[in-house]
Coordinates of C-alpha atoms in Angstrom, one line a residue:
M128 CA 197.8 192.5 161.3
Q129 CA 198.1 191.0 164.5
D130 CA 194.5 191.6 165.6
T131 CA 193.1 189.7 162.4
L132 CA 195.9 186.7 163.4
T133 CA 194.6 186.9 167.1
A134 CA 191.1 186.8 166.3
G135 CA 191.4 184.0 164.2
A136 CA 192.6 182.0 166.9
G137 CA 195.8 180.8 165.2
L138 CA 194.0 179.4 162.3
C139 CA 194.4 182.2 159.6
D140 CA 196.6 181.9 156.5
R141 CA 199.3 184.3 157.2
E142 CA 199.8 185.1 153.4
A143 CA 196.1 185.9 152.9
V144 CA 196.4 188.2 155.9
E145 CA 199.3 190.0 154.7
V146 CA 197.6 190.6 151.6
L147 CA 194.5 191.8 153.0
T148 CA 196.3 194.3 155.3
S149 CA 198.8 195.5 152.8
E150 CA 196.2 196.1 149.9
G151 CA 193.4 197.0 151.9
P152 CA 194.4 200.8 152.3
Q153 CA 194.4 201.3 148.2
R154 CA 190.9 199.6 147.9
V155 CA 189.4 202.0 150.5
A156 CA 191.0 204.6 148.5
N157 CA 189.1 203.4 145.3
L158 CA 186.0 203.4 147.3
I159 CA 186.4 207.0 148.0
Q160 CA 187.4 207.7 144.6
W161 CA 184.0 206.3 143.6
G162 CA 181.9 208.4 146.0
V163 CA 181.5 206.6 149.1
P164 CA 180.7 209.3 151.5
F165 CA 182.7 208.1 154.5
D166 CA 181.9 210.1 157.7
T167 CA 184.2 212.6 158.6
M168 CA 185.2 214.8 161.8
H169 CA 187.1 217.8 161.6
G170 CA 187.9 217.4 157.9
E171 CA 189.6 213.9 158.4
I172 CA 187.9 210.5 158.0
S173 CA 186.2 209.3 161.3
L174 CA 187.6 206.2 162.6
G175 CA 185.6 204.2 164.9
M176 CA 186.5 201.2 167.4
E177 CA 185.1 197.8 167.2
G178 CA 185.6 194.4 169.1
A179 CA 189.1 192.8 169.1
H180 CA 190.7 195.9 167.4
S181 CA 193.8 197.3 169.4
R182 CA 192.9 200.7 168.1
P183 CA 190.2 202.9 166.1
R184 CA 190.4 201.9 162.4
I185 CA 187.0 201.2 161.2
L186 CA 185.5 203.6 158.7
H187 CA 181.8 204.1 158.5
A188 CA 179.3 205.9 156.3
G189 CA 175.8 207.4 157.3
G190 CA 176.5 206.5 160.9
D191 CA 175.7 202.9 160.6
A192 CA 175.0 202.3 156.8
T193 CA 178.2 201.4 155.4
G194 CA 177.4 198.9 153.5
Q195 CA 174.3 200.4 151.9
H196 CA 176.5 203.5 150.7
I197 CA 179.3 200.9 149.4
E198 CA 176.5 199.1 147.6
L199 CA 175.1 202.3 146.0
A200 CA 178.5 203.3 144.8
L201 CA 179.2 200.1 143.3
A202 CA 175.6 199.8 141.7
A203 CA 176.5 203.2 140.2
R204 CA 179.7 202.0 138.5
V205 CA 177.8 198.9 137.1
A206 CA 175.1 201.2 135.8
E207 CA 177.5 203.2 134.1
S208 CA 179.1 200.0 132.4
D209 CA 178.5 197.3 130.0
I210 CA 177.9 194.9 132.5
K211 CA 174.4 193.1 132.1
V212 CA 172.6 192.2 135.2
L213 CA 170.0 189.5 134.8
E214 CA 167.4 189.8 137.5
Y215 CA 165.3 187.2 139.0
T216 CA 167.7 184.5 137.5
L217 CA 168.8 181.8 139.8
A218 CA 172.1 179.8 139.0
T219 CA 171.1 175.9 139.1
R220 CA 174.2 174.0 137.9
L221 CA 178.0 174.6 136.9
V222 CA 178.8 172.9 133.5
I223 CA 182.2 171.2 133.7
E224 CA 183.5 169.7 130.5
D225 CA 187.2 168.3 130.3
G226 CA 187.6 169.3 133.8
R227 CA 187.1 173.0 133.3
A228 CA 184.2 175.3 134.0
V229 CA 182.5 176.4 130.9
A230 CA 179.0 177.6 131.6
V231 CA 176.2 178.0 134.3
E232 CA 172.6 176.9 134.0
T233 CA 170.0 179.1 135.5
L234 CA 166.4 179.5 136.0
N235 CA 164.2 182.6 135.7
S236 CA 162.0 182.7 138.8
N237 CA 159.5 184.7 137.4
T238 CA 158.9 182.8 133.8
G239 CA 160.2 179.4 134.5
Q240 CA 162.5 179.7 131.6
C241 CA 166.0 178.0 131.7
E242 CA 169.0 179.4 129.9
T243 CA 172.6 178.2 130.0
Y244 CA 175.3 180.9 129.5
S245 CA 178.8 180.0 128.6
A246 CA 181.9 181.9 129.4
R247 CA 185.7 181.3 129.9
I248 CA 185.7 182.6 133.6
I249 CA 182.8 181.8 136.1
V250 CA 182.9 183.9 139.5
V251 CA 181.0 182.4 142.5
G252 CA 180.2 185.6 144.9
T253 CA 177.1 184.4 146.4
G254 CA 177.5 185.3 150.0
G255 CA 177.0 183.2 152.9
A256 CA 174.5 180.5 154.4
G257 CA 173.2 182.1 157.5
Q258 CA 169.5 181.1 156.6
L259 CA 170.5 177.5 157.7
Y260 CA 170.2 178.7 161.0
K261 CA 166.7 179.5 163.0
Y262 CA 168.4 183.0 164.1
T263 CA 170.5 184.8 161.6
T264 CA 171.3 188.4 160.7
N265 CA 171.5 187.5 157.2
P266 CA 169.1 188.3 154.4
E267 CA 166.7 185.4 153.1
V268 CA 168.8 184.9 149.9
A269 CA 171.8 183.7 152.0
T270 CA 171.2 180.3 151.7
G271 CA 174.7 178.8 150.7
D272 CA 173.8 177.8 147.3
G273 CA 177.0 179.1 145.9
V274 CA 179.2 176.8 147.9
A275 CA 177.0 173.7 147.0
L276 CA 177.3 174.6 143.3
G277 CA 180.9 174.4 143.6
F278 CA 181.1 171.6 145.4
R279 CA 179.0 169.5 143.0
A280 CA 181.4 170.9 140.3
G281 CA 184.2 169.5 142.0
A282 CA 185.7 172.4 143.8
R283 CA 187.1 171.9 147.0
V284 CA 185.4 173.6 150.1
M285 CA 187.1 174.3 153.4
D286 CA 186.5 175.2 157.0
M287 CA 182.7 175.0 156.8
E288 CA 182.7 174.3 160.5
F289 CA 183.8 177.7 161.1
Y290 CA 180.5 179.7 161.5
Q291 CA 180.5 183.1 163.4
F292 CA 177.6 184.0 165.6
H293 CA 177.2 187.9 165.9
P294 CA 176.7 188.3 169.8
T295 CA 174.2 191.2 169.6
A296 CA 171.3 190.5 167.6
L297 CA 168.1 192.2 168.7
S298 CA 166.1 189.5 170.4
L299 CA 162.6 191.3 171.0
E300 CA 159.3 189.5 171.0
G301 CA 157.5 190.7 167.6
A302 CA 160.8 192.0 165.9
P303 CA 162.8 190.2 163.1
T304 CA 166.5 189.1 164.1
F305 CA 168.3 192.4 163.6
L306 CA 172.1 193.3 163.9
L307 CA 173.0 195.8 166.6
S308 CA 176.2 196.8 165.3
E309 CA 179.5 195.9 166.9
A310 CA 180.4 199.8 166.8
M311 CA 177.7 200.2 169.4
R312 CA 180.3 198.6 171.9
G313 CA 183.1 200.4 170.2
E314 CA 181.3 203.6 171.2
G315 CA 180.8 202.7 174.9
A316 CA 177.6 200.1 175.0
V317 CA 177.8 197.8 177.7
L318 CA 176.3 194.2 177.9
R319 CA 174.5 193.6 181.2
D320 CA 172.6 190.6 182.7
R321 CA 169.0 191.0 183.7
E322 CA 169.9 192.6 187.1
G323 CA 171.8 195.3 185.5
N324 CA 175.2 194.0 186.1
A325 CA 178.0 194.4 183.5
F326 CA 179.7 190.9 183.1
M327 CA 182.0 191.1 180.3
S328 CA 185.3 191.7 182.3
V329 CA 184.9 188.2 184.1
Y330 CA 185.3 186.6 180.6
H331 CA 188.0 188.5 178.7
P332 CA 190.5 191.4 179.5
M333 CA 189.1 193.5 176.6
A334 CA 185.4 193.2 178.5
D335 CA 182.8 194.1 175.9
L336 CA 185.3 194.6 173.2
A337 CA 186.3 191.2 173.3
P338 CA 186.4 189.2 170.1
R339 CA 183.1 188.1 168.8
D340 CA 183.2 184.4 169.4
V341 CA 184.3 185.4 173.1
V342 CA 181.6 187.5 173.6
S343 CA 179.0 185.2 172.0
R344 CA 179.8 182.3 174.3
A345 CA 179.8 184.6 177.4
I346 CA 176.3 185.7 176.6
A347 CA 175.2 182.1 176.1
S348 CA 176.8 181.2 179.3
Q349 CA 174.8 184.1 181.2
M350 CA 171.6 183.1 179.6
D351 CA 172.3 179.4 180.8
K352 CA 172.9 180.6 184.2
T353 CA 169.8 182.4 184.5
D354 CA 167.5 179.5 182.8
G355 CA 167.5 181.4 179.4
G356 CA 167.2 184.7 181.0
T357 CA 167.7 188.1 178.8
V358 CA 171.0 189.8 178.3
Y359 CA 170.9 193.3 177.3
L360 CA 172.8 195.9 175.4
D361 CA 173.1 198.9 177.1
I362 CA 173.9 202.5 175.2
S363 CA 171.5 204.6 177.2
H364 CA 174.4 206.2 179.3
L365 CA 175.6 208.2 176.1
P366 CA 173.7 211.3 175.0
A367 CA 170.7 210.8 172.9
D368 CA 171.9 213.0 169.9
V369 CA 175.1 210.8 170.0
V370 CA 173.2 207.8 169.6
Q371 CA 170.8 209.1 167.2
N372 CA 173.6 210.5 164.9
R373 CA 175.9 207.6 165.1
F374 CA 173.3 204.7 164.7
P375 CA 170.4 206.2 162.9
T376 CA 169.3 203.0 161.4
I377 CA 169.3 201.0 164.5
Y378 CA 167.6 204.0 166.5
H379 CA 164.8 204.0 164.3
F380 CA 164.6 200.2 163.7
C381 CA 164.2 199.8 167.4
L382 CA 161.7 202.6 167.6
N383 CA 159.6 201.2 165.2
Y384 CA 159.2 198.2 168.0
D385 CA 158.6 200.7 170.7
L386 CA 162.1 200.4 171.8
D387 CA 164.1 203.5 172.6
I388 CA 167.8 202.7 172.8
T389 CA 168.6 206.0 174.1
K390 CA 166.4 205.5 177.3
E391 CA 166.4 201.7 177.9
P392 CA 168.8 198.8 176.9
A393 CA 167.9 196.4 174.1
P394 CA 167.7 192.7 174.5
V395 CA 170.3 190.5 172.5
A396 CA 171.1 187.3 171.7
P397 CA 174.0 185.6 169.3
A398 CA 172.9 184.8 165.9
A399 CA 174.3 183.2 163.0
H400 CA 176.3 185.9 161.1
Y401 CA 179.2 184.8 158.7
M402 CA 180.4 181.9 157.0
M403 CA 184.4 181.6 157.5
G404 CA 184.3 178.6 155.4
G405 CA 183.3 178.2 151.8
I406 CA 185.3 177.4 148.4
K407 CA 188.6 177.0 148.5
I408 CA 190.6 179.8 147.0
D409 CA 194.4 180.9 146.7
T410 CA 195.0 184.6 147.2
W411 CA 194.1 185.4 143.6
G412 CA 190.7 183.8 143.9
R413 CA 191.5 180.7 142.0
T414 CA 189.9 177.3 142.9
N415 CA 191.3 173.9 141.8
V416 CA 188.8 174.0 139.0
P417 CA 189.9 175.6 135.8
G418 CA 188.0 178.6 134.8
L419 CA 186.1 178.8 138.4
Y420 CA 186.7 181.6 140.8
A421 CA 185.4 182.6 144.0
C422 CA 185.2 185.5 146.3
G423 CA 183.7 187.2 149.1
E424 CA 181.7 185.2 151.7
A425 CA 181.0 182.2 149.5
A426 CA 185.0 181.7 149.2
C427 CA 187.5 180.7 151.7
S428 CA 191.3 181.9 151.5
A429 CA 191.6 181.1 155.4
V430 CA 192.3 184.6 156.2
H431 CA 189.7 184.9 158.9
G432 CA 191.0 181.7 160.4
A433 CA 188.2 180.4 162.8
N434 CA 186.6 183.9 163.7
R435 CA 186.5 186.8 161.6
L436 CA 187.8 190.3 162.9
A437 CA 185.0 192.8 162.8
S438 CA 184.6 194.8 159.5
N439 CA 187.2 192.5 157.9
S440 CA 184.3 191.1 155.7
L441 CA 184.2 194.0 153.5
L442 CA 187.9 194.7 153.1
D443 CA 188.2 190.9 152.3
T444 CA 185.7 191.0 149.3
L445 CA 187.3 194.2 147.8
V446 CA 190.8 193.0 148.2
F447 CA 190.4 189.4 147.1
A448 CA 187.6 190.4 144.2
R449 CA 190.2 192.9 142.8
R450 CA 192.8 190.3 142.8
L451 CA 190.7 187.8 141.1
V452 CA 190.0 190.0 138.3
S453 CA 193.7 190.8 137.9
S454 CA 194.7 187.0 137.7
S455 CA 191.9 186.3 135.1
L456 CA 192.7 189.1 132.9
G457 CA 195.1 187.0 131.0
Q458 CA 192.4 184.7 130.0
A459 CA 190.4 186.9 127.3
P460 CA 186.7 186.4 128.2
A461 CA 184.6 184.7 125.3
E462 CA 181.4 186.3 124.2
V463 CA 178.9 185.0 126.3
Q464 CA 176.2 182.9 124.8
S465 CA 172.8 182.0 126.0
K466 CA 170.8 178.7 125.0
K467 CA 167.2 178.3 125.9
K468 CA 166.2 175.1 127.2
T469 CA 162.8 173.8 128.7
C470 CA 162.8 173.3 132.4
C471 CA 161.5 170.0 133.6

């Protein structure tokens, strides 16, 4: 809990942090029950170290493919359920009647057909807004649309000034912006200037394991000192097989661009990574608009304060989404209806 509060620069909502840290273990247990293959060592779950954590506590799967394995497990659960997934469908407006969210207007990007879906409970879970920035680790769909939908419908937003820049995105000519995981520094990777000197100890007592905002500012400072000179993330001092097994996705991605991180350092620079702000929610996922809920990166409970602690985003999504479901169960969902209309 203290690590989260410290990383958040004193601006975290303490109640939200208490919820996150107390309910997190059960949500992880759920993932294990659902088949997420977390990496193990000697029969026990392997725990990694990441920036601003006081001890190793990060679970990982497939080396550096944790998110992918969680998505696969959750997608399998959806496929086994009665949940209907509408592909190629964009939400364009939330319909408010008598002060309550009652429907979502949508556009099918393939057919151009518009439909309106009514429901007693509407949840905005649309992710972040990294595409607002030139350099981002986010996918193309991270455009902030969900927050805009909520705001236009009367939902309060908060902390929109807090956008986290991940310090180590690949900055290689000809390659897309690609996240070089925090876990690399947790395993011993070192940031170096263009002369090969480690520099993070000058900026923070935790050196390369300082909070993300500190490391990003340090890298920007180093680049300014050398008139835009390159900063490098170096893990080449570790055995090649250790790097390849622990970070297979990163290793092979870089290799596709003729960069072997087991032999040479990777050029890096900060890139937009995570939106701490969003649609304001309480610890049950409720907004100020009746019938409208939010979760994940599109929501803001202030659990992260001004700067998110590494790996708390997945935990945030799991914990508060579960609480959202619990808080909305008292309102029996209406049968979802659709009404076709012509787009103009």
